[in-house]
Coordinates of C-alpha atoms in Angstrom, one line a residue:
X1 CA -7.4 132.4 -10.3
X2 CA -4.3 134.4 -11.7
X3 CA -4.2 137.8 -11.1
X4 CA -2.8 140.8 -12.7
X5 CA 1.1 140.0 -12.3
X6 CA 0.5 136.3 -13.0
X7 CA -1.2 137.8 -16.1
X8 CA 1.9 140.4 -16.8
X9 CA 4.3 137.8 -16.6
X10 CA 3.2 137.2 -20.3
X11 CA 5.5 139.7 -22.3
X12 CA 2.5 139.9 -25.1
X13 CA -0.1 140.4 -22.9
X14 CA 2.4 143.1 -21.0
X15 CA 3.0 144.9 -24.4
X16 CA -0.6 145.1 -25.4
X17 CA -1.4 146.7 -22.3
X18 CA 1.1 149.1 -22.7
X19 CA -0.6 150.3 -26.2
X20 CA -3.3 151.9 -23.4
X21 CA -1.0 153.7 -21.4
X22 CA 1.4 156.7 -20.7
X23 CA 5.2 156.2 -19.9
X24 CA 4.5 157.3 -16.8
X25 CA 0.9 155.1 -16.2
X26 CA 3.5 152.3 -16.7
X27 CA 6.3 153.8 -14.3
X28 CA 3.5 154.3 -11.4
X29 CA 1.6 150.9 -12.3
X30 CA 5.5 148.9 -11.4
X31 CA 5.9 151.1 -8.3
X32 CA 2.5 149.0 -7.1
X33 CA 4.4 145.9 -7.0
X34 CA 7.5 144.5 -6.6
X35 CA 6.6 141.6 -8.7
X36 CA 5.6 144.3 -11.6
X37 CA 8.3 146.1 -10.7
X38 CA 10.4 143.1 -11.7
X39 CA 8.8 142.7 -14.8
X40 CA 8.2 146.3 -16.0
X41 CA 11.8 148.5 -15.0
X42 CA 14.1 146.2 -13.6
X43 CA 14.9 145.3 -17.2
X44 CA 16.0 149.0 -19.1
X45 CA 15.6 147.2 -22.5
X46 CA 12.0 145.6 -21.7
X47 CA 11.0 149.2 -20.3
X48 CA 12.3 151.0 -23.3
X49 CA 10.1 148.8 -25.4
X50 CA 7.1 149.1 -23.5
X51 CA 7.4 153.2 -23.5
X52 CA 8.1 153.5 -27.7
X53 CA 4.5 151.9 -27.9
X54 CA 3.1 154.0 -25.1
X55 CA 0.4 156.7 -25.1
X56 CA 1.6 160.5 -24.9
X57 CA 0.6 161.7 -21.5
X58 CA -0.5 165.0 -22.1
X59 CA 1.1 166.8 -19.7
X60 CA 3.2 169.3 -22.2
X61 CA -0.2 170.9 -23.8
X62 CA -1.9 170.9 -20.0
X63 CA 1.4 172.9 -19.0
X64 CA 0.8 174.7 -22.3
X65 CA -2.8 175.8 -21.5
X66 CA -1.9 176.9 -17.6
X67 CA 0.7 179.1 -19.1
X68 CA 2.5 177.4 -16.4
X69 CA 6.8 176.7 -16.0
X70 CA 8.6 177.2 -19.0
X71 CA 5.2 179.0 -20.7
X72 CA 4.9 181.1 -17.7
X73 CA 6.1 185.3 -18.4
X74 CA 8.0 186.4 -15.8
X75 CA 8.7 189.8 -14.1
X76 CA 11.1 190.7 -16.0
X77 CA 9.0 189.8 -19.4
X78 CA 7.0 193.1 -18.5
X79 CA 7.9 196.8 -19.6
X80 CA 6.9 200.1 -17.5
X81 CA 6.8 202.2 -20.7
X82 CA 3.6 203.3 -21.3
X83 CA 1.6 201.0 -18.5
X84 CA 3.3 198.0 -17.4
X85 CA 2.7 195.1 -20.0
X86 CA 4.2 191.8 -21.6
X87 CA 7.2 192.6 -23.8
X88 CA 6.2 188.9 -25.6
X89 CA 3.1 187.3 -26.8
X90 CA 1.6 184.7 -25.1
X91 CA -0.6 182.0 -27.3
X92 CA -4.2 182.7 -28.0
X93 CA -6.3 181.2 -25.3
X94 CA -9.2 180.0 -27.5
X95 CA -6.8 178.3 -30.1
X96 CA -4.9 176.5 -27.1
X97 CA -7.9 175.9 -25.0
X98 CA -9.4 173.5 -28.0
X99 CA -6.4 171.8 -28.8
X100 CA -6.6 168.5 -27.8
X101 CA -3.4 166.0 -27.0
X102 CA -2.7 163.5 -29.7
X103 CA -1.8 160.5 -27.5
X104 CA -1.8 157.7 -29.9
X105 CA 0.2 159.8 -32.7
X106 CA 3.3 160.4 -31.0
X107 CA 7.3 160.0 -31.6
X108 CA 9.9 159.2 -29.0
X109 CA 11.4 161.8 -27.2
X110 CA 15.4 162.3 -28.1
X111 CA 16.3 162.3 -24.5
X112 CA 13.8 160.0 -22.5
X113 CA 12.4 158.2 -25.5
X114 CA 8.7 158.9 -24.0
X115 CA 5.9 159.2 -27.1
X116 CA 5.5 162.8 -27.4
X117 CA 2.6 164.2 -29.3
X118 CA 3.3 167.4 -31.7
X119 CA 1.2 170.1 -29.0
X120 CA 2.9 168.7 -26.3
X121 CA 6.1 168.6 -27.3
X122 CA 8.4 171.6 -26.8
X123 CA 9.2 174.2 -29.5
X124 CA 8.5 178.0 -29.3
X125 CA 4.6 178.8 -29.7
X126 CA 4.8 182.4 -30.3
X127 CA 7.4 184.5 -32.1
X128 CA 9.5 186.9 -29.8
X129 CA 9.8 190.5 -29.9
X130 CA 12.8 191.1 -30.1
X131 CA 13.1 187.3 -31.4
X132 CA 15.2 185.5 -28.6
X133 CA 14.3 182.0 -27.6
X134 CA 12.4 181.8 -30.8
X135 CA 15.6 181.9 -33.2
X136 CA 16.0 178.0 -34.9
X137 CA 19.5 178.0 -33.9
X138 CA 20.0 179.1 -30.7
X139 CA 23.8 180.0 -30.5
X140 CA 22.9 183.0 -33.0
X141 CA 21.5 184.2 -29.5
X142 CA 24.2 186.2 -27.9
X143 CA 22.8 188.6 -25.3
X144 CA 23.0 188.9 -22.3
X145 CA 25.5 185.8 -22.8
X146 CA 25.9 183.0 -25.6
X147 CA 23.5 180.4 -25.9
X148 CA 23.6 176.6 -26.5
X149 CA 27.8 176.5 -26.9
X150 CA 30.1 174.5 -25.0
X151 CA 34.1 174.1 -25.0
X152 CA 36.2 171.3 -24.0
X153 CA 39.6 170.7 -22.9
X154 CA 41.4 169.0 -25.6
X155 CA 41.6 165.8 -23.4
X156 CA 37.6 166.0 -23.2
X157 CA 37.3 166.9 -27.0
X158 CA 38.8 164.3 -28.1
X159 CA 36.5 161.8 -25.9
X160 CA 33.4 163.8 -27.2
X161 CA 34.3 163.5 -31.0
X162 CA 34.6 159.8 -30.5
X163 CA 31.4 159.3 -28.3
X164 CA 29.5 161.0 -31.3
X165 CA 26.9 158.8 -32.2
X166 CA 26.9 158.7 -36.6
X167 CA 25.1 161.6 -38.7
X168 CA 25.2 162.7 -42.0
X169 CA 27.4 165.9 -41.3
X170 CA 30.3 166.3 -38.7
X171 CA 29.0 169.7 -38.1
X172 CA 25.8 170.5 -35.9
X173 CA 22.5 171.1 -37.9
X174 CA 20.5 171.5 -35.3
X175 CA 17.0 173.6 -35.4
X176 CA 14.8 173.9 -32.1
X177 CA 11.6 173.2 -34.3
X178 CA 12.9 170.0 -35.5
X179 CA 13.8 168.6 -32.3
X180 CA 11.8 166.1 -30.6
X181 CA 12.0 166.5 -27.4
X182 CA 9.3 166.5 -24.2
X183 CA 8.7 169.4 -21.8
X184 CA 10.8 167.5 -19.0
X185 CA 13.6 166.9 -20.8
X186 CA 13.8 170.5 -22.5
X187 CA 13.1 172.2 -18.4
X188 CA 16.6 169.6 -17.8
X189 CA 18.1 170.6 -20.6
X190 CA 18.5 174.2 -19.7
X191 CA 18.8 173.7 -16.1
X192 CA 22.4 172.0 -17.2
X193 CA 23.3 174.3 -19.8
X194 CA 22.4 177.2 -16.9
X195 CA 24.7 175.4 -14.5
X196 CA 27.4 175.2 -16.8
X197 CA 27.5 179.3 -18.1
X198 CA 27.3 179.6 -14.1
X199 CA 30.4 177.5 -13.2
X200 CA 32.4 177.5 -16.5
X201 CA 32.0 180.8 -17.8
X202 CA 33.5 184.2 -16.3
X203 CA 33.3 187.2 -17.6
X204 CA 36.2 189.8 -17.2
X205 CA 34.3 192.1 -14.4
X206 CA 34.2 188.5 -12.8
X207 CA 37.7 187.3 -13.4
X208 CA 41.0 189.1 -13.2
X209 CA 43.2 186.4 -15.2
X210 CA 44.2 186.6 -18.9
X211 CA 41.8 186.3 -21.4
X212 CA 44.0 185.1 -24.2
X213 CA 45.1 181.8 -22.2
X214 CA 42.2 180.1 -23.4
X215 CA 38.8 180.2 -24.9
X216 CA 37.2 183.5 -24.7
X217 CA 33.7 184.9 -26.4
X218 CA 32.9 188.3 -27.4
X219 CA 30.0 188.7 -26.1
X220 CA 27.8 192.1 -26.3
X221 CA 28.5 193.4 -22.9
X222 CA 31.1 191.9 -21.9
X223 CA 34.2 189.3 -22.6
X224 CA 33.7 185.9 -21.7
X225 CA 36.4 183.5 -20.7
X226 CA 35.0 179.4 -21.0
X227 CA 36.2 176.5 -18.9
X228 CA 35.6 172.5 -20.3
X229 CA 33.0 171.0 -17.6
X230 CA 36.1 169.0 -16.4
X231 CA 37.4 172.2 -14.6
X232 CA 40.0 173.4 -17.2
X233 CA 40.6 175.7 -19.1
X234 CA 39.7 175.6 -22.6
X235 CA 41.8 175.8 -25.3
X236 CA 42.7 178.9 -27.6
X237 CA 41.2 178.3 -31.6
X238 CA 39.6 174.9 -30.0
X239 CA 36.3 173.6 -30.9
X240 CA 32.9 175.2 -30.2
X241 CA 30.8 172.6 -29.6
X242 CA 26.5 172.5 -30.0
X243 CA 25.6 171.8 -26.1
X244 CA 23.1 169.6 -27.7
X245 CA 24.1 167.3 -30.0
X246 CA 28.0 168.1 -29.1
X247 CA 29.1 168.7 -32.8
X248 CA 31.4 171.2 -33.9
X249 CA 29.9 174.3 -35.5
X250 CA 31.1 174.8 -38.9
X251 CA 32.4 178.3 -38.6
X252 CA 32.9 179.1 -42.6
X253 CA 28.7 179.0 -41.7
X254 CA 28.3 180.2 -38.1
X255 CA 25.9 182.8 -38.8
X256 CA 24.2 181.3 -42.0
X257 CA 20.2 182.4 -42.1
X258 CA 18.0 185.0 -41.8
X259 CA 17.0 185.5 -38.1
X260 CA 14.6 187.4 -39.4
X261 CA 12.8 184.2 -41.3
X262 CA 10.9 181.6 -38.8
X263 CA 9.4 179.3 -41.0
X264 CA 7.2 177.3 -38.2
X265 CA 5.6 180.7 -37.7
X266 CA 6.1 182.5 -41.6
X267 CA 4.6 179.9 -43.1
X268 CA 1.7 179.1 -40.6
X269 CA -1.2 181.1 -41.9
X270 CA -3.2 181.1 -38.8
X271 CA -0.4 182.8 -37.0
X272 CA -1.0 186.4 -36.8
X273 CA 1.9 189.2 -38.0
X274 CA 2.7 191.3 -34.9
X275 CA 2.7 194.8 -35.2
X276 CA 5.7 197.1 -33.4
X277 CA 5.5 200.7 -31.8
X278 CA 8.5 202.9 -32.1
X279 CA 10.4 201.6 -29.3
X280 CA 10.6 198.2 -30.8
X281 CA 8.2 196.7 -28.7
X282 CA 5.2 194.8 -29.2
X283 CA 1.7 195.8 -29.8
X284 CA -0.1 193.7 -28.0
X285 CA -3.6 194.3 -29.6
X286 CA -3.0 195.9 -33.1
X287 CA -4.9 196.1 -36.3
X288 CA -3.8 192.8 -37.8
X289 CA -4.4 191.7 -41.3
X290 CA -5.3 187.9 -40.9
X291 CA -6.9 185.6 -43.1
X292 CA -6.9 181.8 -41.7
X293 CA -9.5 180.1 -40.3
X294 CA -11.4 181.2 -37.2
X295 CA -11.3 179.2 -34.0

């Protein structure tokens, strides 16, 4: 009688199965066996397959609904004035509560290539006060530091312009509510980038050397010397580069768009319009004006 890796062994029967499962129900079923080990990851093509026809796993929405890593507020989210309380929103418990993963509607991650339904996939779910992490283009962020910008050398330039994979524009385009990307890879993401402003970027109450040998940021507190990941520094007038998609930023358009103008949230009507005191900061339970659907 043939058992399950006998059975396996047949790619069609292997890719059928794989139609009722998660990346990582796949990942964990190989780890059972070296035979289906064999047959599942030893292969990265085979494996790729088998995870742009699997299920979403759901774990971004459960991670969503615990409030939990990246969702989580932190201390420093919270403001004495007036009582201590959340400078942010959080999303509205009973609308996330009965939200319900859409496993066999997904599209591959950019990074992993895992299915990736859209609640579990990452993009801002509320709409900052004062709008931070929720800006579409996260290098109009500039405080405390710049965001989501990296320099090269002009060695290592050169080497990234070539590796670029081809696009319609040679300039970034890139908009945090049109990536498709899973929790994971977005906690990785800036995990790296966080590494790199810690060991490539100085700022000049860090550093005594001369700005004007290299790259340098004006930043809003402070002047920021950069450093190409390779160790060196980088170039005067070089290029500044998208940390995700590692294009050049057009700078005749570097601040193009209204900050102020978040489509995924203006143009949701279930999404409530926040209300601010005279301090800027939110009000967390105003009088709102709101006129979608009930949940």
């Amino acid at each position: 009688m043939a058992n399950i890796a006998d059975l396996l062994s047949q790619y069609g029967l292997l890719k059928q199965m794989a139609h009722f499962l998660s990346a990582l129900d796949l990942f964990h079923l190989a780890l059972t066996n070296p035979v289906l080990y064999t047959l599942i990851c030893k292969s990265k093509t085979t494996f790729d397959r088998l995870k742009s026809v699997a299920l979403c796993d759901g774990h971004g929405l459960k991670m969503r609904q615990e409030f939990g890593g990246i969702y989580e507020l932190r201390a420093e989210d919270f403001a004495w004035r007036e009582g201590r309380r959340a400078r942010y929103d959080e999303e509205l418990e009973v609308r996330v509560w009965n939200l319900t993963c859409d496993s066999t509607n997904g599209l591959s991650c950019l990074r992993c290539r895992v299915n990736v339904c859209e609640e579990c996939r990452y993009v801002p779910r509320v709409r900052d006060t004062p709008r931070m992490y929720s800006l579409p283009r996260q290098h109009h962020l500039a405080y405390p530091r710049p965001n989501n910008i990296i320099f090269f050398c002009a060695g290592c330039d050169v080497e990234v312009e070539r590796n670029l994979p081809l696009s319609l524009s040679e300039y970034c385009d890139c908009d945090q509510y049109k990536r498709w990307i899973c929790l994971p890879c977005k906690v990785k993401e800036d995990q790296i980038y966080s590494k790199y402003l810690e060991t490539r970027a100085k700022g000049d109450r860090e550093w005594a050397g001369d700005l004007e040998e290299g790259m340098w940021y004006h930043g809003v507190v402070e002047h920021i010397a950069f450093w190409c990941p390779c160790g060196e520094r980088a170039p005067r007038g070089g290029n500044i580069r998208c940390s995700w998609c590692k294009r050049r930023h057009n700078l005749n358009t570097w601040k193009d768009g209204d900050p102020d103008w978040i489509p995924f949230f203006d143009e949701d009507p279930c999404y409530p319009r926040f209300a601010v005191d005279n301090m800027g900061d939110q009000i967390m339970y105003p009088r709102l004006e709101y006129n979608g659907p009930i949940f």
